[in-house]
Amino acid sequence: MLVSIYRYNPEKDDAPYMQDYEIELPAGKDLMVLDVLNLLKAQDPSISYRRSCREGVCGSDGMNMSGKNGLACITTVSEAAKNGKLILRPLPGLPVVRDLVVDMGQFYKQYEKIRPYLLNDTPAPAIERLQSPEEREKLDGLYECILCACCSTACPSFWWNPDKFIGPSGLLQAYRFLADSRDTATQERLSDLDDPFSVFRCHGIMNCVNVCPKGLNPTKAIGNIRTMLLQRAT
Amino acid sequence: MVTQITSFGRSGLYDWMMQRVSAVVLSLYTVFIIGYLLVNPELTYEQWSALFEATWMRVFSLMVLLSIGMHSWIGLWSISTDYIKATGARFFFQSLCGFVMFVYVVWGVQVLWGL
Ligand code: SF4
Ligand code: SF4
Ligand code: FES
């Protein structure tokens, strides 16, 4: 199998380039892309990429596999290869640190902006803040996000304005806290989002939904935020 | 909160709403004009000018004119903030758009009221 990998080491290379590797894959098994990378790394230790849990939980090995963002550890070679060739590139739109490793700073900054923690100005109860099963249910499909950045780096609006548009991942989390019955800062949160960029740069292209490895739907969450803003203003 | 003084209404929700409202006005007008032309295949000059003599038609047309201005401003403003990264060039482009839309509105009012 031919594997083509994006290579860039800013200390040595003037410009990024694609390097081709030929690898013999064990027959009768459909390896994950991360397994292939590990095999290649044994051949050429200079290849750099991030990974940790190797089971789709930590979100560190998001990358672009033959044109589609996803987690290398849970994407099979047969899914990712096109015409017998596997092309691996870093997540698009973020600065490349080296090879497949990108600088996630801008992505985290947007996450930080939405204040991803409960804000509650009522006195803390003795034990815990309770939620009914119905209230808890509202967080399903939101809390599962592992911040892999596959969605935001597939979103054209995020490519053009990564400093102003929160991006699908951040907005999914914004809604996660807007929808939480224990949070009392809803109005403040909404005010922070009502500008022409933070939410409204989403044009509903749904690239985010298409790539999310956890099957989440940021576009729907963005629609819900818009509805909340609309209800508040009319 | 991202502040931006060149957007239409400063609030994202307001711009979004205006974009939708103006889109509805524009499509109603388009459907109306096409329908009118289909119903009157042998349209005469007298009929056409009588249509535009009517006050409701002038009000409707003025609304359309303002909607075009708003809709294209919001749209082109978005595009310019996506693709034109140099501040000077972006500002020039936005000013040009604003100027052209203003000219269209004034000119359109002149045409409608036959001033
Ligand atoms: S739906 Fe919105 S957030 Fe998702 S990829 Fe499209 S523009 Fe980006
Ligand atoms: S929404 Fe999905 S793709 Fe986006 S960061 Fe979360 S888990 Fe990753
Ligand atoms: S290695 Fe943790 S998600 Fe892939």
XYZ file of C-alpha atoms and ligand atoms in Angstrom:
369
model
C 0.000 0.000 0.000
C 1.201 3.460 -0.902
C 1.064 5.956 1.946
C 1.735 9.600 1.223
C 2.502 11.736 4.265
C 2.745 15.493 4.680
C 6.217 16.261 5.960
C 7.460 19.517 7.398
C 10.204 20.130 9.895
C 10.604 23.906 10.210
C 14.164 23.470 11.525
C 15.284 21.703 8.357
C 12.775 22.240 5.545
C 12.111 25.425 3.645
C 8.690 24.216 2.599
C 6.341 21.313 3.344
C 6.377 18.346 0.949
C 4.635 14.981 0.537
C 6.731 11.886 1.184
C 5.675 8.514 -0.203
C 6.100 5.262 1.717
C 5.447 1.766 0.444
C 4.228 -0.595 3.155
C 3.275 -4.257 3.251
C 0.015 -4.586 5.214
C -0.842 -7.894 6.909
C -3.425 -9.785 4.832
C -6.922 -10.499 6.153
C -6.888 -7.611 8.616
C -8.234 -4.110 8.220
C -5.805 -2.007 10.235
C -6.594 1.416 11.615
C -4.755 4.354 10.069
C -2.973 4.893 13.381
C -1.603 1.316 13.231
C -0.187 2.080 9.791
C 1.435 5.237 11.127
C 2.972 3.260 13.990
C 4.385 0.717 11.512
C 5.820 3.533 9.414
C 7.272 5.222 12.468
C 9.218 2.021 13.162
C 10.680 2.389 9.640
C 11.245 6.134 9.783
C 11.355 7.492 13.354
C 11.335 11.092 12.144
C 7.574 11.009 11.306
C 5.701 13.079 13.906
C 2.085 12.800 14.996
C 0.067 12.940 18.204
C -1.775 10.018 19.705
C -2.589 8.734 23.136
C -5.600 6.560 23.900
C -5.706 4.746 20.510
C -9.443 4.188 20.931
C -11.213 7.404 19.961
C -11.443 8.868 23.436
C -8.686 11.433 23.864
C -9.068 13.339 20.607
C -5.358 13.799 19.977
C -4.926 12.128 16.597
C -7.295 14.197 14.509
C -5.892 14.457 10.980
C -6.931 14.720 7.370
C -7.077 11.269 5.770
C -7.435 11.301 1.974
C -9.318 14.585 2.213
C -11.571 13.914 5.206
C -10.881 14.842 8.808
C -11.151 12.123 11.415
C -9.395 10.233 14.186
C -6.663 7.967 12.830
C -7.158 5.435 15.629
C -10.765 4.619 14.763
C -10.663 5.013 10.980
C -9.885 1.852 9.069
C -7.466 1.870 6.149
C -10.210 0.623 3.838
C -12.383 3.606 4.782
C -9.597 6.147 4.440
C -7.709 4.934 1.364
C -8.707 6.131 -2.065
C -7.668 4.180 -5.170
C -5.284 2.069 -3.122
C -3.519 5.126 -1.762
C -3.618 6.657 1.693
C -2.893 10.388 1.915
C -2.269 11.799 5.389
C -2.173 15.512 6.063
C -2.438 17.625 9.212
C -5.809 19.173 10.127
C -6.388 22.011 7.644
C -6.374 25.644 8.658
C -4.186 25.476 11.761
C -0.451 26.280 11.803
C 1.703 23.173 11.409
C 4.232 22.557 14.163
C 5.752 19.554 12.468
C 4.468 16.884 10.046
C 0.970 15.927 11.262
C 1.183 17.954 14.475
C -0.720 21.247 14.434
C -0.799 24.171 16.833
C -4.250 24.002 18.460
C -3.853 27.374 20.224
C -6.448 29.218 18.161
C -8.936 26.368 18.598
C -8.541 26.365 22.390
C -8.799 30.147 22.513
C -12.256 29.946 20.977
C -13.169 27.223 23.452
C -11.977 29.382 26.344
C -14.074 32.322 25.102
C -17.358 30.516 25.641
C -16.438 29.888 29.314
C -16.740 26.107 29.290
C -17.710 25.678 32.923
C -20.857 26.104 35.002
C -21.569 29.603 36.200
C -24.017 29.802 39.052
C -24.500 32.784 41.340
C -26.849 31.114 43.819
C -25.405 29.829 47.121
C -23.914 26.364 46.779
C -26.136 23.640 48.258
C -24.764 21.373 50.983
C -24.281 18.374 48.712
C -24.856 18.928 44.998
C -26.982 20.731 42.450
C -29.621 18.278 41.356
C -31.030 17.849 37.870
C -34.119 15.962 36.822
C -33.575 13.151 34.313
C -35.288 15.383 31.692
C -32.920 18.266 32.386
C -29.960 15.938 32.209
C -31.194 14.512 28.924
C -30.824 17.912 27.280
C -27.059 17.550 27.527
C -26.954 14.358 25.496
C -25.259 14.862 22.168
C -23.385 17.837 23.605
C -21.211 16.695 26.496
C -19.606 13.855 24.493
C -17.359 16.200 22.504
C -13.683 15.289 22.913
C -12.284 18.517 21.414
C -10.501 16.747 18.606
C -10.968 19.802 16.318
C -11.941 17.667 13.320
C -15.102 19.751 12.878
C -13.719 23.266 13.281
C -10.837 22.543 10.913
C -13.292 21.259 8.293
C -15.338 24.461 8.470
C -14.629 27.130 5.822
C -15.939 29.865 8.106
C -13.371 28.842 10.707
C -10.591 28.774 8.099
C -11.282 32.373 7.094
C -11.919 33.796 10.558
C -10.389 31.520 13.200
C -9.899 34.490 15.527
C -13.505 35.724 15.350
C -15.792 32.778 14.581
C -16.091 30.417 17.555
C -16.331 27.392 15.266
C -18.569 24.307 15.501
C -16.756 22.681 18.405
C -16.806 25.795 20.595
C -20.427 26.498 19.707
C -21.495 22.961 20.544
C -19.939 23.525 23.971
C -21.491 26.989 24.231
C -24.895 25.392 23.773
C -24.006 22.646 26.238
C -23.771 25.329 28.949
C -26.730 27.337 27.659
C -28.863 24.204 27.908
C -27.686 23.256 31.393
C -30.361 23.818 34.035
C -27.678 24.454 36.668
C -26.160 27.396 34.831
C -27.486 30.872 35.665
C -25.414 32.951 33.228
C -27.595 32.234 30.172
C -28.305 35.896 29.368
C -24.667 36.885 29.728
C -23.575 33.998 27.561
C -26.078 34.946 24.871
C -24.967 38.586 24.917
C -21.390 37.466 24.368
C -22.423 35.577 21.254
C -24.634 38.174 19.574
C -22.208 39.751 17.128
C -21.854 39.208 13.380
C -19.016 36.694 13.790
C -19.128 34.437 16.842
C -22.240 32.471 15.848
C -23.524 34.073 12.684
C -20.550 33.185 10.522
C -21.995 29.695 10.373
C -23.614 29.296 6.981
C -24.994 25.830 7.644
C -22.657 23.983 5.275
C -22.623 21.039 7.719
C -19.028 20.000 7.052
C -18.766 19.724 10.828
C -21.561 17.163 11.079
C -20.040 15.223 8.207
C -16.716 14.653 9.972
C -17.438 14.456 13.718
C -16.005 11.104 14.856
C -18.377 11.052 17.821
C -21.440 11.516 15.607
C -22.362 14.861 17.143
C -24.314 17.607 15.401
C -22.813 21.093 15.903
C -25.070 22.599 13.215
C -28.144 21.677 15.233
C -26.627 23.184 18.384
C -25.841 26.373 16.449
C -29.453 26.485 15.260
C -30.589 26.188 18.883
C -28.337 29.076 19.942
C -29.785 31.173 17.122
C -33.313 30.338 18.265
C -32.446 31.334 21.840
C -31.044 34.655 20.602
C -34.148 35.199 18.495
C -36.544 34.391 21.326
C -34.726 36.785 23.589
C -34.800 39.632 21.081
C -38.380 39.465 19.828
C -18.095 39.367 21.662
C -16.402 40.478 18.474
C -16.925 44.177 17.801
C -17.111 45.310 14.229
C -18.233 48.797 13.243
C -18.669 48.198 9.535
C -21.368 45.522 9.755
C -24.940 46.556 9.022
C -26.612 46.571 12.386
C -23.727 45.687 14.752
C -25.706 42.789 16.191
C -25.270 39.467 14.461
C -28.876 38.554 15.068
C -30.103 41.824 13.547
C -28.033 41.369 10.384
C -29.171 37.769 10.107
C -32.823 38.768 10.514
C -32.536 41.581 7.969
C -30.909 39.229 5.501
C -33.887 36.889 5.798
C -36.578 39.581 5.714
C -35.051 41.259 2.662
C -34.741 37.881 0.955
C -38.483 37.309 1.415
C -39.327 40.756 0.007
C -37.048 40.167 -2.990
C -38.536 36.779 -3.788
C -42.124 38.060 -3.461
C -41.332 40.850 -5.891
C -39.647 38.494 -8.337
C -42.613 36.117 -8.264
C -45.008 39.037 -8.687
C -43.183 40.557 -11.689
C -42.771 37.196 -13.431
C -46.423 36.384 -12.747
C -47.517 39.774 -14.057
C -45.535 39.298 -17.266
C -46.978 35.822 -17.747
C -50.571 36.989 -17.193
C -50.073 39.910 -19.587
C -48.128 38.501 -22.518
C -49.041 41.457 -24.740
C -48.020 44.135 -22.334
C -48.363 47.716 -23.562
C -46.474 50.766 -22.415
C -49.699 52.233 -20.963
C -50.347 49.159 -18.828
C -46.805 49.055 -17.569
C -46.688 52.715 -16.618
C -50.157 52.489 -15.048
C -48.848 49.710 -12.865
C -46.004 51.905 -11.664
C -48.368 54.878 -11.209
C -50.141 53.026 -8.410
C -48.965 54.039 -4.955
C -48.880 50.470 -3.590
C -46.583 49.444 -6.464
C -44.258 52.332 -5.726
C -44.181 51.446 -2.048
C -43.544 47.795 -2.927
C -40.782 48.756 -5.365
C -39.155 51.103 -2.888
C -39.175 48.315 -0.322
C -37.479 46.098 -2.874
C -34.924 48.762 -3.616
C -34.055 49.142 0.055
C -33.983 45.350 0.438
C -31.527 45.041 -2.432
C -29.290 47.625 -0.776
C -29.460 45.892 2.606
C -29.192 42.361 1.294
C -26.220 43.050 -0.909
C -24.495 45.125 1.758
C -24.747 42.347 4.354
C -23.724 39.705 1.814
C -20.802 41.578 0.325
C -19.665 42.725 3.740
C -19.513 39.057 4.831
C -17.600 38.061 1.729
C -15.147 40.920 2.108
C -14.409 39.990 5.730
C -13.821 36.392 4.638
C -11.561 36.960 1.690
C -10.006 40.435 1.802
C -7.501 40.300 4.604
C -5.698 43.621 4.018
C -7.563 46.294 6.005
C -7.058 49.044 3.416
C -8.312 46.954 0.522
C -11.254 45.684 2.563
C -12.247 49.167 3.603
C -11.972 50.375 0.014
C -14.145 47.514 -1.221
C -16.751 48.098 1.492
C -16.848 51.837 0.772
C -17.268 51.164 -2.917
C -20.166 48.768 -2.216
C -21.788 51.286 0.115
C -21.442 54.031 -2.488
C -22.881 51.928 -5.322
C -25.849 50.863 -3.183
C -26.551 54.439 -2.166
C -26.478 55.547 -5.807
C -28.884 52.755 -6.763
C -31.365 53.685 -4.059
C -31.380 57.408 -4.907
C -31.526 56.715 -8.624
C -34.304 54.163 -8.115
C -36.393 56.666 -6.131
C -35.969 59.134 -8.988
C -37.103 56.570 -11.539
C -40.094 55.422 -9.473
C -41.468 58.849 -8.762
C -40.448 60.191 -12.148
C -38.661 63.088 -10.506
S -22.508 24.101 9.596
Fe -21.602 25.995 10.324
S -20.108 25.386 11.831
Fe -20.624 23.536 10.646
S -19.065 23.471 9.032
Fe -20.797 24.608 8.258
S -20.379 26.789 8.636
Fe -19.018 25.520 9.900
S -17.870 18.155 17.895
Fe -17.032 16.196 17.194
S -15.487 16.756 15.675
Fe -15.944 18.576 16.839
S -14.360 18.641 18.418
Fe -16.189 17.630 19.277
S -15.864 15.458 18.946
Fe -14.415 16.537 17.622
S -5.478 8.344 19.931
Fe -6.983 9.107 21.293
S -8.573 9.616 19.934
Fe -7.157 8.649 18.609
